[in-house]
Coordinates of N, CA and C in Angstrom, one line a residue:
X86 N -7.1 -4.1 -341.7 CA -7.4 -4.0 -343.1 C -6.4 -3.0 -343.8
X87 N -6.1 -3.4 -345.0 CA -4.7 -2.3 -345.9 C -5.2 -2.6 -347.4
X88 N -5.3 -1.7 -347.8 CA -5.1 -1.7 -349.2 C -4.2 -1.6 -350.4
X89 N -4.6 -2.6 -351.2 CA -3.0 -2.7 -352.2 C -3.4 -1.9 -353.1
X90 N -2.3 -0.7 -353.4 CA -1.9 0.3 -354.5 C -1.2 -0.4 -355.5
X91 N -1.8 -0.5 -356.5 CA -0.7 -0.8 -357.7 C -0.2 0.2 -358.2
X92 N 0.9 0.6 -358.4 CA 1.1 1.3 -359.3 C 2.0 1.2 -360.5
X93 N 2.0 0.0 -360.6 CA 2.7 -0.1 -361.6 C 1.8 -0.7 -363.0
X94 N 2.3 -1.1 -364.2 CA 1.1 -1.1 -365.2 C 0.8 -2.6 -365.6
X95 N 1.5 -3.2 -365.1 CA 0.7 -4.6 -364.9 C 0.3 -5.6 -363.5
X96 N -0.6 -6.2 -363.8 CA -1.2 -7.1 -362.2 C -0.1 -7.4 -361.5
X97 N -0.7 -7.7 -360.7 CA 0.2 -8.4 -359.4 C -0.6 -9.0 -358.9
X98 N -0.3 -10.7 -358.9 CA -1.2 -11.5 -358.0 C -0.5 -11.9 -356.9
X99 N -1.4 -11.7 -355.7 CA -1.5 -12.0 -354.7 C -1.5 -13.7 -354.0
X100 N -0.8 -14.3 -353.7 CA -1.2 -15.2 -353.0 C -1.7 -15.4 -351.2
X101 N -2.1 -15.9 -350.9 CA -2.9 -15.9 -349.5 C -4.0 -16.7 -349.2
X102 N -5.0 -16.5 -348.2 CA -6.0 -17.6 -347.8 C -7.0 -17.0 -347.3
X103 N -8.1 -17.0 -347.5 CA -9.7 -16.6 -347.5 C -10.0 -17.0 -346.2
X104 N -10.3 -16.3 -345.6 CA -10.5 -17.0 -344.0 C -12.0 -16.2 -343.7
X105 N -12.8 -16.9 -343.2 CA -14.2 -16.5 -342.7 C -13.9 -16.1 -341.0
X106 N -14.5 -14.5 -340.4 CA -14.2 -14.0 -339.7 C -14.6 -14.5 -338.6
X107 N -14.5 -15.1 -337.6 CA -15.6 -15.9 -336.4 C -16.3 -14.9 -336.1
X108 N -16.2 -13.7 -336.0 CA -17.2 -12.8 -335.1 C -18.4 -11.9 -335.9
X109 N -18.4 -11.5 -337.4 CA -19.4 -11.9 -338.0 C -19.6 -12.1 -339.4
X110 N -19.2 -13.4 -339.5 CA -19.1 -14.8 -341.0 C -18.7 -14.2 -342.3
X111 N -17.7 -13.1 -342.2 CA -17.4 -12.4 -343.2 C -16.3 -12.8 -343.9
X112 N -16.2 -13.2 -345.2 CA -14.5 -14.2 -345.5 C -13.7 -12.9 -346.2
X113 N -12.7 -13.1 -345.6 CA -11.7 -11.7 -345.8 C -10.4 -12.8 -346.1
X114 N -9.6 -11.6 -347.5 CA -8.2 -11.9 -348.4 C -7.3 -11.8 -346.8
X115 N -6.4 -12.5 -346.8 CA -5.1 -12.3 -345.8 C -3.8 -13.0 -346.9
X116 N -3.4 -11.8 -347.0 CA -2.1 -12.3 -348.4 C -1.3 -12.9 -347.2
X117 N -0.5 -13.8 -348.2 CA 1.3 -14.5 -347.4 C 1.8 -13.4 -346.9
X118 N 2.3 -13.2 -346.1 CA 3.3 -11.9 -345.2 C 4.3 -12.4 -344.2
X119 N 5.1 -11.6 -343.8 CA 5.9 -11.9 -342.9 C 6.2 -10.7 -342.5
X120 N 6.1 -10.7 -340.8 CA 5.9 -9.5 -339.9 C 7.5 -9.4 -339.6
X121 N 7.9 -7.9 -339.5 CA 9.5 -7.6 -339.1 C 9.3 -6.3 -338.1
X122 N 10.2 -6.4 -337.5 CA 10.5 -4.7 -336.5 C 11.9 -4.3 -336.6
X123 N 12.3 -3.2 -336.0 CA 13.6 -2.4 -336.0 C 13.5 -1.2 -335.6
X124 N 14.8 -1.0 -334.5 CA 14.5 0.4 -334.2 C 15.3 1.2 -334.7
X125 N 15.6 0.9 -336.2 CA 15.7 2.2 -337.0 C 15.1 1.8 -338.8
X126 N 15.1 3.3 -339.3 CA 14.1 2.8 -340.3 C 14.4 2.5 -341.9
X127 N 16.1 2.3 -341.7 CA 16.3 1.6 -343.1 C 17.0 0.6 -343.0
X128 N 17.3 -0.1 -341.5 CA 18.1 -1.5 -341.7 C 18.0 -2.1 -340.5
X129 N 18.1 -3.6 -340.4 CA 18.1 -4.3 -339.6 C 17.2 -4.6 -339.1
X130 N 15.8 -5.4 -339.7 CA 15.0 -5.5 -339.8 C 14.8 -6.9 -339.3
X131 N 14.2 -7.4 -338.3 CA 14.3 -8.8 -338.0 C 12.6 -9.3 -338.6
X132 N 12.6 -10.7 -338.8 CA 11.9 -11.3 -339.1 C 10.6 -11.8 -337.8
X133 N 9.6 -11.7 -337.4 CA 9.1 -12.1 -335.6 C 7.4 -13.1 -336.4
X134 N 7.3 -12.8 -337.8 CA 6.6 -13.9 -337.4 C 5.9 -13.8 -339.1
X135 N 4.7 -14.6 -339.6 CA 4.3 -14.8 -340.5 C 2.4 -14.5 -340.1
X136 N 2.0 -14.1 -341.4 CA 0.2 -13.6 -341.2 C -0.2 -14.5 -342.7
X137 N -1.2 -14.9 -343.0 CA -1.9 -15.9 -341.8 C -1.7 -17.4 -341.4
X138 N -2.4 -17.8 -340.6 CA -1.7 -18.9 -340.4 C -1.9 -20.1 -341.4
X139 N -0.9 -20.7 -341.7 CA -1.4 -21.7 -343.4 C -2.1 -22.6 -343.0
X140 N -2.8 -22.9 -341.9 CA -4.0 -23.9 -341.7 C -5.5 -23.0 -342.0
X141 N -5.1 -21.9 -341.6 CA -6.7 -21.0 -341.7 C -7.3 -21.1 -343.1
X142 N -8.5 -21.1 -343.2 CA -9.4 -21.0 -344.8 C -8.8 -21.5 -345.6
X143 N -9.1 -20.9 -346.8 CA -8.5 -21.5 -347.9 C -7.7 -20.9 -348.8
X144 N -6.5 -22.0 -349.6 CA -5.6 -20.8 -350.1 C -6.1 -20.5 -351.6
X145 N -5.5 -19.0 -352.1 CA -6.8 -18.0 -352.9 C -5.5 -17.2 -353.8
X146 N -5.4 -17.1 -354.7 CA -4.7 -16.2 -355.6 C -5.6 -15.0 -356.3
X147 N -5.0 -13.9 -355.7 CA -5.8 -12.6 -356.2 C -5.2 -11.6 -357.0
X148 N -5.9 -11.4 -358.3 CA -5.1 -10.3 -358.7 C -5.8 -8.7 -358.4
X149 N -4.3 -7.8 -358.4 CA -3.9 -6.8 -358.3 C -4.1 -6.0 -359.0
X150 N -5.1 -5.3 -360.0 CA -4.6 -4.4 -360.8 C -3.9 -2.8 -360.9
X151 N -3.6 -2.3 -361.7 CA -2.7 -0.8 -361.5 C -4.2 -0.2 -361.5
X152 N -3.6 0.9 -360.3 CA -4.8 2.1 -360.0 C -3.7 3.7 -360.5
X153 N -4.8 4.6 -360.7 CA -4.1 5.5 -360.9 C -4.5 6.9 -360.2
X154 N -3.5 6.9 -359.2 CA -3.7 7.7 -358.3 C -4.1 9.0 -358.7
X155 N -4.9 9.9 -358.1 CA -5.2 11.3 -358.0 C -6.6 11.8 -359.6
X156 N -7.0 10.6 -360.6 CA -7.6 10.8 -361.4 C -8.7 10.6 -360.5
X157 N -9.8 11.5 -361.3 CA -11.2 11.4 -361.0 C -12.1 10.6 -361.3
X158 N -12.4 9.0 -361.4 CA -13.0 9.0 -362.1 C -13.8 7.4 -361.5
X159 N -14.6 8.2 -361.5 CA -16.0 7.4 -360.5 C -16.0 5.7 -360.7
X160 N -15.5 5.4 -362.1 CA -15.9 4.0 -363.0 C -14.3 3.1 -362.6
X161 N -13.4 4.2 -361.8 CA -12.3 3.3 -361.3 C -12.1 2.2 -361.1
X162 N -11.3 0.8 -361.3 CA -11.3 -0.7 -360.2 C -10.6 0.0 -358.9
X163 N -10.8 -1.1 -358.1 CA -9.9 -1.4 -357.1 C -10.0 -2.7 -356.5
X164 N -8.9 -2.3 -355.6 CA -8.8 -4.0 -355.4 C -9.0 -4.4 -354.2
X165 N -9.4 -5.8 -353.9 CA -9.7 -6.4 -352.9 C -8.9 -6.1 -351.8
X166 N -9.6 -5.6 -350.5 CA -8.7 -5.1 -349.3 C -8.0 -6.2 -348.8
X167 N -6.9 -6.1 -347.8 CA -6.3 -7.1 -347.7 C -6.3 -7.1 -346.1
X168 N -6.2 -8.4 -344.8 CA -6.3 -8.1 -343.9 C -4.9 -8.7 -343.6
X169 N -4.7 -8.5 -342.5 CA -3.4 -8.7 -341.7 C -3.7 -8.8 -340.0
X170 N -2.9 -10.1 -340.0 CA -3.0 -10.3 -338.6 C -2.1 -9.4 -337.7
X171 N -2.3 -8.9 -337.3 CA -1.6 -7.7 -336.5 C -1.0 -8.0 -335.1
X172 N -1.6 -9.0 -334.8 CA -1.4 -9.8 -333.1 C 0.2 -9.7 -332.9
X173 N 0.7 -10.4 -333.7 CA 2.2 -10.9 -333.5 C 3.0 -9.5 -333.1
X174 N 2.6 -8.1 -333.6 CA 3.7 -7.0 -332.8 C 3.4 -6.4 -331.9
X175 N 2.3 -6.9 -331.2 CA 1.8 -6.7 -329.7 C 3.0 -7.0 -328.7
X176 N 3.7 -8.0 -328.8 CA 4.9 -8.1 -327.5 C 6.4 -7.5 -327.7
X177 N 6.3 -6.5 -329.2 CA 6.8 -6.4 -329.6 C 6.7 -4.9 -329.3
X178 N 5.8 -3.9 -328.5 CA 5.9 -2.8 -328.8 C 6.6 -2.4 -327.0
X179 N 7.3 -1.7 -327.4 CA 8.3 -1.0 -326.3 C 9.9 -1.6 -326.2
X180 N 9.9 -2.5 -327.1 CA 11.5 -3.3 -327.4 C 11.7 -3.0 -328.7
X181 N 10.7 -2.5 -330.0 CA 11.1 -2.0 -330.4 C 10.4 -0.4 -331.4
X182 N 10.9 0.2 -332.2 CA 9.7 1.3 -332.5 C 9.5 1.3 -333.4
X183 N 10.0 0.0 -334.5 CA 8.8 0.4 -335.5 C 8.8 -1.3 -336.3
X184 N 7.6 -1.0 -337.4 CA 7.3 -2.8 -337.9 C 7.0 -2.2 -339.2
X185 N 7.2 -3.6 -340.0 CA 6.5 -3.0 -341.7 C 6.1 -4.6 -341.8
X186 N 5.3 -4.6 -343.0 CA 4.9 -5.8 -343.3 C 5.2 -6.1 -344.8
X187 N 6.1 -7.0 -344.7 CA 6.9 -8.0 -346.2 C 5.7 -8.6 -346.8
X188 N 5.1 -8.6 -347.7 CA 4.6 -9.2 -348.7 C 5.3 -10.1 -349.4
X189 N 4.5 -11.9 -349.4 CA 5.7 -12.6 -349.8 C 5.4 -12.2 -351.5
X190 N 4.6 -12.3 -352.3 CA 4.6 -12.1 -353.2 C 5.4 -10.8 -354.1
X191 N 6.1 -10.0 -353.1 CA 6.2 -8.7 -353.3 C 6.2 -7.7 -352.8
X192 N 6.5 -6.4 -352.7 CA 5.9 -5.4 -351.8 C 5.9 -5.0 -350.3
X193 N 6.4 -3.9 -349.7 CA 6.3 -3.9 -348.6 C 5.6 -2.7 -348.1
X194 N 4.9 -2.8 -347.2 CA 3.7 -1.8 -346.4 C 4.9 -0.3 -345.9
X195 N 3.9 0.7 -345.7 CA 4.7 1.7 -344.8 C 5.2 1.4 -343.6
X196 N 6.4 1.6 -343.1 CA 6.2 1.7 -341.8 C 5.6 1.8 -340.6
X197 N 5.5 1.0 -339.6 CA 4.2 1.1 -338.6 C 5.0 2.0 -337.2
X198 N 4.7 3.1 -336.7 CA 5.4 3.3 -335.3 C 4.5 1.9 -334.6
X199 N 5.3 1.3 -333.9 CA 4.5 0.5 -332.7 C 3.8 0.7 -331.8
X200 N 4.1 2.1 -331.1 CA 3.3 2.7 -330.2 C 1.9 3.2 -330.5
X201 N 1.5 3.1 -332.1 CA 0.5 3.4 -332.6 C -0.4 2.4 -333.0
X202 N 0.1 1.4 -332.1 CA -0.9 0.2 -332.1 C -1.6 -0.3 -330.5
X203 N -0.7 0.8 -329.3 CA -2.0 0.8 -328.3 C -2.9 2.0 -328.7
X204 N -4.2 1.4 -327.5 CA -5.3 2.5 -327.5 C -4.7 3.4 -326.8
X205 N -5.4 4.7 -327.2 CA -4.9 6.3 -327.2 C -4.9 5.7 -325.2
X206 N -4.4 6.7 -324.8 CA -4.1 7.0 -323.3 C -5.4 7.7 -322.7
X207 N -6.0 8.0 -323.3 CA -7.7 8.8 -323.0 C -8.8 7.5 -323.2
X208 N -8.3 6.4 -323.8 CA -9.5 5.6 -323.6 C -10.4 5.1 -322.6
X209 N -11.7 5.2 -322.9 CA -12.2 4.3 -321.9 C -11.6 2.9 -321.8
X210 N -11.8 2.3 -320.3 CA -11.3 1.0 -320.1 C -12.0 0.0 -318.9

């Protein structure tokens, strides 16, 4: 799950597909994306796959509106969380160190280290 910060002062709509969760019947936004890695962090960025799959649910246009960070104030919007399939940088971690996620509509996520997508080394198992 990730949430979209607008910050700029007009919408941004979202395109993607509503998909109902198999495990329990919840329908969650999954914007158009396209997953990338690189092991370094301002170039060379390869392309390894797309989230979600265009057969899944149904396709949904969402808008975005501007939030404004660090103000107080209880009566705020926000916007619809967005999910991401995350599976695809699973064979991807230890070849390379890090991923971001391209938004096709726009926009690109923080940086992910890779390593920070196994369970901690203390987990139960």
């Amino acid at each position: 799950m990730a949430d979209y910060i607008n910050l700029g002062r007009k919408r941004v709509t979202l395109h993607g597909r509503r998909i109902k969760d198999a495990t329990d019947g919840v329908e969650r936004f999954y914007p158009y994306a396209r997953l990338e890695v690189s092991n370094q962090t301002d170039r060379e960025w390869q392309v390894i796959g797309d989230s979600p799959p265009a057969t899944a649910g149904v396709s949904v246009a969402i808008a975005m509106v501007p939030i404004k960070i660090g103000v107080a104030n209880p009566k705020a919007k926000s916007n619809p969380s967005c999910t991401i399939d995350m599976k695809l940088f699973k064979k991807f971690v230890g070849k390379f160190r890090y991923g971001r996620i391209v938004l096709k509509d726009g926009g690109t996520s923080q940086m992910l280290g890779l390593d920070d997508l196994l369970p901690p080394k203390d987990a139960f198992r």
